[in-house]
Short mmCIF file of C-alpha atoms and ligand atoms in Angstrom, two decimals:
data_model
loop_
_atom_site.label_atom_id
_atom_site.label_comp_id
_atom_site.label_asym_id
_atom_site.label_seq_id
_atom_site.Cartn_x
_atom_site.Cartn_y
_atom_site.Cartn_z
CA UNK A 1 0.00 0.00 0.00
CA UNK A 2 1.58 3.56 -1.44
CA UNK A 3 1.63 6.21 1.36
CA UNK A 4 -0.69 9.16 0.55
CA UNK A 5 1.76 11.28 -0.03
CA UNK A 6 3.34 9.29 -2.58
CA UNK A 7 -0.08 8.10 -4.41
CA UNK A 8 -0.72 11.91 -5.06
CA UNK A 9 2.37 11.94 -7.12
CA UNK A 10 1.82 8.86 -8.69
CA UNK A 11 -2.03 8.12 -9.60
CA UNK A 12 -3.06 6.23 -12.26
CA UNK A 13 -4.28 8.21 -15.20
CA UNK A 14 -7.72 7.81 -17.43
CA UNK A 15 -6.16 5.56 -20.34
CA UNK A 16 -9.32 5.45 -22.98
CA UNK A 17 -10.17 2.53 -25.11
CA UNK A 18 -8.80 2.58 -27.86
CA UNK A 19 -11.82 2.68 -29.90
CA UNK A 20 -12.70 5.46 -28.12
CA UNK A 21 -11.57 9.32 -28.79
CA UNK A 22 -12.18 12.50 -28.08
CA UNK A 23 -13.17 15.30 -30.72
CA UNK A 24 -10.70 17.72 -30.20
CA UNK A 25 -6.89 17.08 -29.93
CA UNK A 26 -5.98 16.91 -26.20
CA UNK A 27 -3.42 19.21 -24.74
CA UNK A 28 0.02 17.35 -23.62
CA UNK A 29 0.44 20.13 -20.80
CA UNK A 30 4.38 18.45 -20.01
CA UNK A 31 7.16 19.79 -19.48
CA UNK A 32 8.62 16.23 -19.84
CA UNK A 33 8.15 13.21 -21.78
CA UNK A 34 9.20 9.66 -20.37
CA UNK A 35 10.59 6.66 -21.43
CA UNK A 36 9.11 3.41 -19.85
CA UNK A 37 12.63 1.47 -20.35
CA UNK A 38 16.30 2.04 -19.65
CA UNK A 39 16.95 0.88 -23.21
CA UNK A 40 14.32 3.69 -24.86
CA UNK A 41 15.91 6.30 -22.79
CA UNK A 42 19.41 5.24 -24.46
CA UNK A 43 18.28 4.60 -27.63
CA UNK A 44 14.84 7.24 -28.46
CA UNK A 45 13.25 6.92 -31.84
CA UNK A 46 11.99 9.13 -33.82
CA UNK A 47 8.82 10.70 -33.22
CA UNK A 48 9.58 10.30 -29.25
CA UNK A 49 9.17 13.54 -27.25
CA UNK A 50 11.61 14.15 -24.74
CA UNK A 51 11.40 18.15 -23.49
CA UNK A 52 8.80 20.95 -24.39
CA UNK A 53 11.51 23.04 -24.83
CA UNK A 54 12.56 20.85 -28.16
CA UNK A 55 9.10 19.75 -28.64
CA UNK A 56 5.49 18.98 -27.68
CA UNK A 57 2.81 17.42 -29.42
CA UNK A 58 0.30 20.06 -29.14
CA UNK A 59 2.71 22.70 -30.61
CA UNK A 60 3.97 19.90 -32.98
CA UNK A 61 0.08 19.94 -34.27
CA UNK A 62 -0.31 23.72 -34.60
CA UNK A 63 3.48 23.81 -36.49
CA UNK A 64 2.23 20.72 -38.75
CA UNK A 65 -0.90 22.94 -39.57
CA UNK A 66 0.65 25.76 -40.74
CA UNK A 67 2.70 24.74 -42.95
CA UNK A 68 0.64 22.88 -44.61
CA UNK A 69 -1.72 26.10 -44.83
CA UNK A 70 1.25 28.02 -46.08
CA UNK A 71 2.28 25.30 -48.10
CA UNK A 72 5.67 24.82 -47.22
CA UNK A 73 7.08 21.59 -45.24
CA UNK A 74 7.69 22.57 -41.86
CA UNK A 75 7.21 25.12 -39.51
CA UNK A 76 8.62 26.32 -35.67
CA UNK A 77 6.18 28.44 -33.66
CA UNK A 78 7.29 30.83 -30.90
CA UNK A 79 6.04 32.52 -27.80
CA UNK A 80 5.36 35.57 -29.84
CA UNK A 81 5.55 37.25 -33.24
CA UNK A 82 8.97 38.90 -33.10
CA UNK A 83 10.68 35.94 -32.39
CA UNK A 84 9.84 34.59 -35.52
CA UNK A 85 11.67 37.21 -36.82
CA UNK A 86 14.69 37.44 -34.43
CA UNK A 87 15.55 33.58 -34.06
CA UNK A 88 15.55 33.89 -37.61
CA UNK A 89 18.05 36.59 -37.76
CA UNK A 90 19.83 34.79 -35.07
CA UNK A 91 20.11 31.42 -37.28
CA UNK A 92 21.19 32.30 -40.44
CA UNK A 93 23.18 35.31 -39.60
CA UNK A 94 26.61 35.99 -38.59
CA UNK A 95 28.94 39.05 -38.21
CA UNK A 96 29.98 40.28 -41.49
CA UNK A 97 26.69 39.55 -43.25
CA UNK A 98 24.61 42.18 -44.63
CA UNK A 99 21.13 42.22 -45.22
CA UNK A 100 18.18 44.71 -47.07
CA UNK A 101 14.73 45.44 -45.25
CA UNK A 102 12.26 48.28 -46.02
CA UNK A 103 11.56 51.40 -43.82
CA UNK A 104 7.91 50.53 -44.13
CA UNK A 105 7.99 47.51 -42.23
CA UNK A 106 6.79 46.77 -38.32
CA UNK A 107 8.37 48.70 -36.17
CA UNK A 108 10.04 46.36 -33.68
CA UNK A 109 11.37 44.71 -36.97
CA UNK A 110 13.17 47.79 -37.42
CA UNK A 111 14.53 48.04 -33.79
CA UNK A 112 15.70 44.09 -34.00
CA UNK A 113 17.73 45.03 -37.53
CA UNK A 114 19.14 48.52 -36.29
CA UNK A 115 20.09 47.87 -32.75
CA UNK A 116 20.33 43.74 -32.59
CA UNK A 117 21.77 42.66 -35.42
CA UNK A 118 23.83 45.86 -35.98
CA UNK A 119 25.07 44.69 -32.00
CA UNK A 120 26.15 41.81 -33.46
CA UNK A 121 28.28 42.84 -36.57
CA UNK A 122 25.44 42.23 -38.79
CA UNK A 123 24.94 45.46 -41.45
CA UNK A 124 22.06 47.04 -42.90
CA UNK A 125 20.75 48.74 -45.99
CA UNK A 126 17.11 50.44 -45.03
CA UNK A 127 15.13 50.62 -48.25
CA UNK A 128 11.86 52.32 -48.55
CA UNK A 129 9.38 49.97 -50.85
CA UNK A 130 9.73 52.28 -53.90
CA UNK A 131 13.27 51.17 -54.27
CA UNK A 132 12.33 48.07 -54.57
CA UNK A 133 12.48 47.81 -58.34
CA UNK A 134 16.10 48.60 -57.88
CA UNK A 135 17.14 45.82 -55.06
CA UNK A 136 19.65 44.28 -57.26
CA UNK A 137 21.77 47.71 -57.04
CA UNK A 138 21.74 47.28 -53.04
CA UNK A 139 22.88 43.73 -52.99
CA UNK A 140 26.09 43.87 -51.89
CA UNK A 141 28.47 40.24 -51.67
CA UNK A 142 27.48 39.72 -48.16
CA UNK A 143 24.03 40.04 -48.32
CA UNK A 144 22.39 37.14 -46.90
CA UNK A 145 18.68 38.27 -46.41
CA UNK A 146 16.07 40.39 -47.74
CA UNK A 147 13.14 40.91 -45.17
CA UNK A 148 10.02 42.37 -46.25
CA UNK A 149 6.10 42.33 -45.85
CA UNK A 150 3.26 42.64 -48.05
CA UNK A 151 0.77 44.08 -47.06
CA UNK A 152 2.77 46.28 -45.02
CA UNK A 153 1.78 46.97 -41.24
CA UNK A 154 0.50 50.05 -41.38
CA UNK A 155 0.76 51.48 -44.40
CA UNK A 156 -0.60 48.72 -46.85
CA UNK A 157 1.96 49.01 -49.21
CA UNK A 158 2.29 46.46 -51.88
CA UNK A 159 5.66 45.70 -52.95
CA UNK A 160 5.79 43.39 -56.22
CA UNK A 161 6.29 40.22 -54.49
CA UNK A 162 8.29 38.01 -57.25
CA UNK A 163 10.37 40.87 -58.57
CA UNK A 164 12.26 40.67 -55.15
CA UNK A 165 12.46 37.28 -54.53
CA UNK A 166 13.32 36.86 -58.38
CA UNK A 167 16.54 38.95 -57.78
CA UNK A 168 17.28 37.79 -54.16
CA UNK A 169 17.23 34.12 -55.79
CA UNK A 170 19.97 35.11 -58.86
CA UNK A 171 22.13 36.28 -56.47
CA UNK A 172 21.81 33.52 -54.19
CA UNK A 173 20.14 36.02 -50.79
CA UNK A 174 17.27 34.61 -48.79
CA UNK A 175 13.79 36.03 -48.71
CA UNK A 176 12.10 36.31 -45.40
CA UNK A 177 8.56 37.60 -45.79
CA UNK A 178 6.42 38.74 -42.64
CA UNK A 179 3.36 37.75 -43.85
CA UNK A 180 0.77 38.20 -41.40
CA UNK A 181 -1.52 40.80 -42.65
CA UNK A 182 -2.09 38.50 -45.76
CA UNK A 183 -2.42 35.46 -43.89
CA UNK A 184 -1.18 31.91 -43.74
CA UNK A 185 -3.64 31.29 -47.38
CA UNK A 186 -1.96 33.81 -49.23
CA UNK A 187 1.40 34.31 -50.86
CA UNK A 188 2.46 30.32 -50.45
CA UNK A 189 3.02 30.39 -54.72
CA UNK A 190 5.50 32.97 -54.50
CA UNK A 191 9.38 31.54 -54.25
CA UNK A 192 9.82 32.84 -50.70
CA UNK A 193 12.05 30.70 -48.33
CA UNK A 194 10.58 32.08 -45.11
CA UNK A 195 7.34 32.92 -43.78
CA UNK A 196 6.73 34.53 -40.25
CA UNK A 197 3.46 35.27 -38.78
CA UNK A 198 2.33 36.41 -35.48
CA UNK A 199 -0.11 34.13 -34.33
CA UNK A 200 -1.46 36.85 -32.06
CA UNK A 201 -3.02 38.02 -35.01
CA UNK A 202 -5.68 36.22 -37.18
CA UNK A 203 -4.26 32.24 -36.11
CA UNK A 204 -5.78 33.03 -32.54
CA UNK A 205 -7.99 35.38 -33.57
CA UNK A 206 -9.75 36.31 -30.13
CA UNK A 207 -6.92 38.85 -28.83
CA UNK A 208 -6.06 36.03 -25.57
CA UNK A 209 -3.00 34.98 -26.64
CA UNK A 210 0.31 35.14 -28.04
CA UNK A 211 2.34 32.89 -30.79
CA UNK A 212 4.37 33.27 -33.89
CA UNK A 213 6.08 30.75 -36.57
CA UNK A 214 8.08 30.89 -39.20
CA UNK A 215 7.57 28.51 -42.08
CA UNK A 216 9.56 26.95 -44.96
CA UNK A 217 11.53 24.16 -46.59
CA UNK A 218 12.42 21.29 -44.28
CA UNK A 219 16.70 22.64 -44.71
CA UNK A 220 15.75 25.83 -43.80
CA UNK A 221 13.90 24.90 -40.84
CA UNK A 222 16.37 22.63 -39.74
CA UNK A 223 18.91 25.65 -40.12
CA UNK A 224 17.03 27.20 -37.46
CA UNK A 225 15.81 24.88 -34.97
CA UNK A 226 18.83 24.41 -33.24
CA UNK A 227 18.97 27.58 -32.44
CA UNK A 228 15.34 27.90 -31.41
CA UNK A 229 15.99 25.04 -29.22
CA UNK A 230 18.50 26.84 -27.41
CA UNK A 231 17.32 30.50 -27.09
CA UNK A 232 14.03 28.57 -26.05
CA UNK A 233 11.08 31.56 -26.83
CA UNK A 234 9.31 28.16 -26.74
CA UNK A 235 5.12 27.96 -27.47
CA UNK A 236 3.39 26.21 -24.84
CA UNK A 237 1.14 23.70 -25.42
CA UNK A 238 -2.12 25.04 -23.94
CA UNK A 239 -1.16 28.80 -25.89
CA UNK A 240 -1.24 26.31 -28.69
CA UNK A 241 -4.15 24.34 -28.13
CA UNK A 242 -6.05 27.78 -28.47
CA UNK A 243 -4.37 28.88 -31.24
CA UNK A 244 -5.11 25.40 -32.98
CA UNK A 245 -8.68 26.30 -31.97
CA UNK A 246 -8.89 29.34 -33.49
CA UNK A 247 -7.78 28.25 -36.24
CA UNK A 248 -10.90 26.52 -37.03
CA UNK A 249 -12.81 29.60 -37.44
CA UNK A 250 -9.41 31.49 -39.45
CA UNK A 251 -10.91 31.08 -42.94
CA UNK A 252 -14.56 32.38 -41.38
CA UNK A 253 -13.53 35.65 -39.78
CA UNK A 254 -10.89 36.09 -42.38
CA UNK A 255 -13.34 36.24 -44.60
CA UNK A 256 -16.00 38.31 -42.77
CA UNK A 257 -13.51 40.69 -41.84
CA UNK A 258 -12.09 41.69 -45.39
CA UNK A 259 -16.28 41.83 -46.63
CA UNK A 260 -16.83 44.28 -43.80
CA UNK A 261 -13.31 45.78 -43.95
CA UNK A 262 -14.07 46.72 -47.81
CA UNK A 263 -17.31 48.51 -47.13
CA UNK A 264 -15.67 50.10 -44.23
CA UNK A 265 -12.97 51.42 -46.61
CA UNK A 266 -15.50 52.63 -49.28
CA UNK A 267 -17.50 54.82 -46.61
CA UNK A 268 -14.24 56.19 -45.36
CA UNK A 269 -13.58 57.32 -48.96
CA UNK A 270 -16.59 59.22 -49.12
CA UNK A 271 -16.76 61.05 -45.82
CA UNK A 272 -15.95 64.67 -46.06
CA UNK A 273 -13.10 64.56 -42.79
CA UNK A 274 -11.49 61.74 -44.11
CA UNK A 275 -8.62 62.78 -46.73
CA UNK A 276 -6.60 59.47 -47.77
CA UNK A 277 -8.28 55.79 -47.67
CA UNK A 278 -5.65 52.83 -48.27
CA UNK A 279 -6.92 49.78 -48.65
CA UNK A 280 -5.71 47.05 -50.95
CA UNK A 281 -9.15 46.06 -52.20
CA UNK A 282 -9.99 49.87 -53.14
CA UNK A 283 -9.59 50.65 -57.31
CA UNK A 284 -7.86 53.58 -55.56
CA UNK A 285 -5.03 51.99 -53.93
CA UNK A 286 -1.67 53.18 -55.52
CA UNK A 287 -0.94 49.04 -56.35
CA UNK A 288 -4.25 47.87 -56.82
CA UNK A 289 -3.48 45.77 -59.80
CA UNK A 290 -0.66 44.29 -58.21
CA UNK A 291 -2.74 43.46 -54.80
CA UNK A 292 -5.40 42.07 -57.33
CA UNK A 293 -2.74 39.78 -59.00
CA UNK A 294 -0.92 38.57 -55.57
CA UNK A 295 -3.81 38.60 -53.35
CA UNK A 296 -7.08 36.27 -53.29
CA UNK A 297 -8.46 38.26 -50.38
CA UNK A 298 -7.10 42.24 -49.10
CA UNK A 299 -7.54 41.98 -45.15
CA UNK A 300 -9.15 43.28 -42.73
CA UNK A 301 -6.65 46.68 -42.07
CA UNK A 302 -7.80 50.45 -43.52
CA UNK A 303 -5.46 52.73 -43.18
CA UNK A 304 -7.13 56.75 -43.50
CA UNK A 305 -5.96 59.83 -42.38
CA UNK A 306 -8.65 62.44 -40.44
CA UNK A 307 -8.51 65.63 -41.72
CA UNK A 308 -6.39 67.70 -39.04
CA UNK A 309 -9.83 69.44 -38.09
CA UNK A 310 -10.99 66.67 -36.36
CA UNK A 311 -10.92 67.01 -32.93
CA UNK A 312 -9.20 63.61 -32.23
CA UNK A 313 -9.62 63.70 -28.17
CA UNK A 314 -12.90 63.79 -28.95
CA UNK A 315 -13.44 61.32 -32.27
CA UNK A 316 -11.63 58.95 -30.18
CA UNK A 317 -13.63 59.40 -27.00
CA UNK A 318 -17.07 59.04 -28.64
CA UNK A 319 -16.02 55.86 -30.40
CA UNK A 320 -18.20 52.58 -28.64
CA UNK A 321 -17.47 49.88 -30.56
CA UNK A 322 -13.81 50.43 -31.97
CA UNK A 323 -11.43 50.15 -29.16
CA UNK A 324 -8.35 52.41 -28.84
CA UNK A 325 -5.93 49.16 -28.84
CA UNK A 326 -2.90 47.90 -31.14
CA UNK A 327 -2.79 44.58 -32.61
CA UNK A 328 -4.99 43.12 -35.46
CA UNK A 329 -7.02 40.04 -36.39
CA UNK A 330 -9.17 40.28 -33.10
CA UNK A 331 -13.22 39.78 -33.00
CA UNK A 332 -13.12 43.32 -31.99
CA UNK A 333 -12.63 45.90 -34.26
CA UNK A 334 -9.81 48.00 -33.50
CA UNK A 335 -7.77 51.78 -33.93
CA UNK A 336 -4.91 53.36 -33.44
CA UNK A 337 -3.35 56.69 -34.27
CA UNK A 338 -0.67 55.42 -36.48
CA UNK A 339 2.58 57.73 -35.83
CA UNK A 340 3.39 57.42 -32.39
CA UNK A 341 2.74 53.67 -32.43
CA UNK A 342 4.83 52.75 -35.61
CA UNK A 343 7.63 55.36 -36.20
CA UNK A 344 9.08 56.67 -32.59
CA UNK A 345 12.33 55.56 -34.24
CA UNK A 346 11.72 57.50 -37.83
CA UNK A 347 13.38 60.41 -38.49
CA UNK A 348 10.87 63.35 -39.83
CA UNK A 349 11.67 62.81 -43.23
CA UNK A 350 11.05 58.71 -42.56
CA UNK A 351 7.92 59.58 -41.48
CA UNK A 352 6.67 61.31 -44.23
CA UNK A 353 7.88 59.21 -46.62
CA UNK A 354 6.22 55.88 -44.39
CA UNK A 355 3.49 57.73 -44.85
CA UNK A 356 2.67 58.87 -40.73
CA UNK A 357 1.20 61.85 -40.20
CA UNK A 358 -0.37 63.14 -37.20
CA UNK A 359 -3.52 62.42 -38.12
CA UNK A 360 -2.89 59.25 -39.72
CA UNK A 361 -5.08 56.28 -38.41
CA UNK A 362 -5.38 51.89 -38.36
CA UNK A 363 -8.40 50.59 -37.89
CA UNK A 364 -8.58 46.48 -37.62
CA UNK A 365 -11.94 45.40 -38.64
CA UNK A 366 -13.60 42.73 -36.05
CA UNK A 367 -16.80 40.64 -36.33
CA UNK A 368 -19.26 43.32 -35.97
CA UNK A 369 -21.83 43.78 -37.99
CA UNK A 370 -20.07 46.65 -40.69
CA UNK A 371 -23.66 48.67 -39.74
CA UNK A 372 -22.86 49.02 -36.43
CA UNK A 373 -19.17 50.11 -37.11
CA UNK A 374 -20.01 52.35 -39.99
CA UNK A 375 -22.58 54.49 -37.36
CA UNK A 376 -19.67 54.23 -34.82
CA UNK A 377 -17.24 56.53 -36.81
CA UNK A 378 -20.10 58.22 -38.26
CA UNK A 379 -21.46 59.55 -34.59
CA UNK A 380 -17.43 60.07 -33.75
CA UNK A 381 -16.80 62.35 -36.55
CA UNK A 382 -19.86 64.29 -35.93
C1 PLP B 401 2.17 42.00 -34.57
C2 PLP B 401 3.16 41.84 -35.65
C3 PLP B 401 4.41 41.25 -35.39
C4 PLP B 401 4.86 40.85 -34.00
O1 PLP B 401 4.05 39.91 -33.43
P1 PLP B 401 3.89 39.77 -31.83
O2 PLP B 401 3.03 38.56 -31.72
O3 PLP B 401 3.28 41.03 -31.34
O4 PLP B 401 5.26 39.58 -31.26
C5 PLP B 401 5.28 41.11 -36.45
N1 PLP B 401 4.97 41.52 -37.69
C6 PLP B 401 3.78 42.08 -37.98
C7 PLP B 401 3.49 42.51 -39.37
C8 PLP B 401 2.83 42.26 -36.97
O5 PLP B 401 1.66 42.85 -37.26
#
């Protein structure tokens, strides 16, 4: 007979039948992973989980997902967004590389390529997206990497997706695209090596949680993992059970978003103290043929500047249903003045040409019914 004490830390657990299985993928909340014999322990095979830090089932699922989604072979997710992009940098950089990335992009992208890599010997060129026709000129002979995003976060710019990685491929430079505006449906035909995504965004969907991954070919990915083993911004499994979750419902509010995003972008267009509407689904967007070509679906982001005689203590005050919050891909709909969020880094003259004024504005569309949103900026700018 087991003392108390030691039953509680050894009780026998619910084994099912094996005919027998629940719906929904159960969460392997372990740190740890056994072996029942000496002889495993020496000898694991593959497929055997050891340490959540390496690997977990749960995470395994959501990683396995996603790349399929993108379709690419294999995928690593992360506690959060940026560390898709800085293990990354970590993994296939080294001092004395160089690498190209675009002004436009999200800001803490710009903070890890200025002040982290740059710590580490790694140099830059900062490239604003109309450049990008000229890329090859920039490429220097120790240029590893060209990062960029399309759409970009905030501005919506378009960049001509194949024309860079056509010219980072010649010269032998790997693409890493930040694809999370478009989503993990989008962009998978074009010849870029690596996807990241914040999973914060659309993959979970509800605003609870945090994730990110980076996709791509099985070398790649095996590039990196060592080093995501060992920095260890590791996933957990639960995080990942509810990102898994929302998945389910990613193609649904996708979808509803980017309906309801496009009629939000037309009746911006046509109010009287709005002045600039960007929205890749709008005949007026500067790219719209391109966005039409590389995208099946435009988002769920508008990007508008007030006029500067709004009152802007008081739009944003009077708003109900938007909430004055950053991040994307929620069920609530979203704003944000843009310039103080995205550019406290850019210089004046990177501002203006990023396109962040004072009275510039994000708005992520949620789940809503686009009614009730439309009459929400409607009363605001009263
Ligand atoms: C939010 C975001 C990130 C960072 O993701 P986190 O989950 O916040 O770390 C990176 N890139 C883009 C384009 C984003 O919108």
């Amino acid at each position: 007979m087991k003392d108390l004490e030691t039953e509680v830390q050894h009780f026998e657990p619910i084994e099912l039948n094996s005919h027998n299985r629940p719906l929904t993928f159960p969460i392997y909340q372990s740190a740890k992973f056994e072996q029942d014999t000496f002889e495993n322990f020496q000898a694991p095979q593959e497929g055997d989980y050891f340490y959540s830090r390496v690997s977990n089932p749960t995470v395994r699922q959501l990683e396995v997902l996603l790349a399929k989604l993108q379709g690419r072979e294999d995928a690593l997710a992360f506690a959060s967004g940026v560390s898709s992009l800085a293990i990354p940098f970590l993994a296939l950089l080294k001092a004395g590389d160089h690498v190209i990335f675009f002004a436009e992009c999200y800001g803490p992208t710009r903070y890890l390529v200025r002040n982290f890599l740059e710590k580490f010997g790694v140099t830059h060129t900062l490239l604003f997206y109309d450049q990008a026709n000229d890329l090859k000129k920039h490429l220097k002979p120790n240029t590893k990497l060209v990062h960029f995003e399309s759409p970009t976060n905030p501005a919506l710019v378009i960049p001509d997706i194949s024309k860079i990685t056509a010219i980072a491929r010649a010269a032998n430079v790997l693409t890493l695209m930040d694809n999370t505006l478009a989503g993990f449906h989008q962009h998978g035909e074009f010849e870029v090596d690596l996807f990241a995504h914040s999973l914060t965004k659309y993959a979970s969907g509800h605003g609870d949680v945090m994730g990110g991954v980076i996709i791509g070919n099985k070398d790649l990915i095996n590039r990196i993992r060592p080093v995501a083993i060992n920095v260890g911004s590791t996933l957990d499994p639960h995080t990942s059970y509810l990102i898994s979750r929302g998945m389910k419902t990613y193609f649904v509010r996708y979808r509803a978003q980017c309906a309801s995003a496009l009629e939000m972008a037309k009746y911006l267009r046509n109010h009287p103290k709005v002045q600039k509407v960007v929205y890749p689904g709008l005949e007026d967007h500067p790219s719209f043929a391109l966005a039409k070509k590389q995208m099946k679906e435009s988002g769920s982001i508008v990007f508008f500047d007030l006029a500067p005689e709004v009152d802007q203590a008081q739009f944003f005050n009077r708003l109900r249903y938007f909430r004055l919050a950053g991040s994307l891909g929620s069920t609530e709909s979203l704003i944000v003045p843009c310039k103080k969020l995205f550019g406290p880094d850019l210089s004046e003259d990177e501002l203006v040409r990023a396109q962040l004024n004072d009275t510039t504005m994000r708005v992520s569309i949620g789940l809503e019914t686009v009614k009730d949103l439309i009459q929400d900026l409607e009363l605001a700018l009263m």
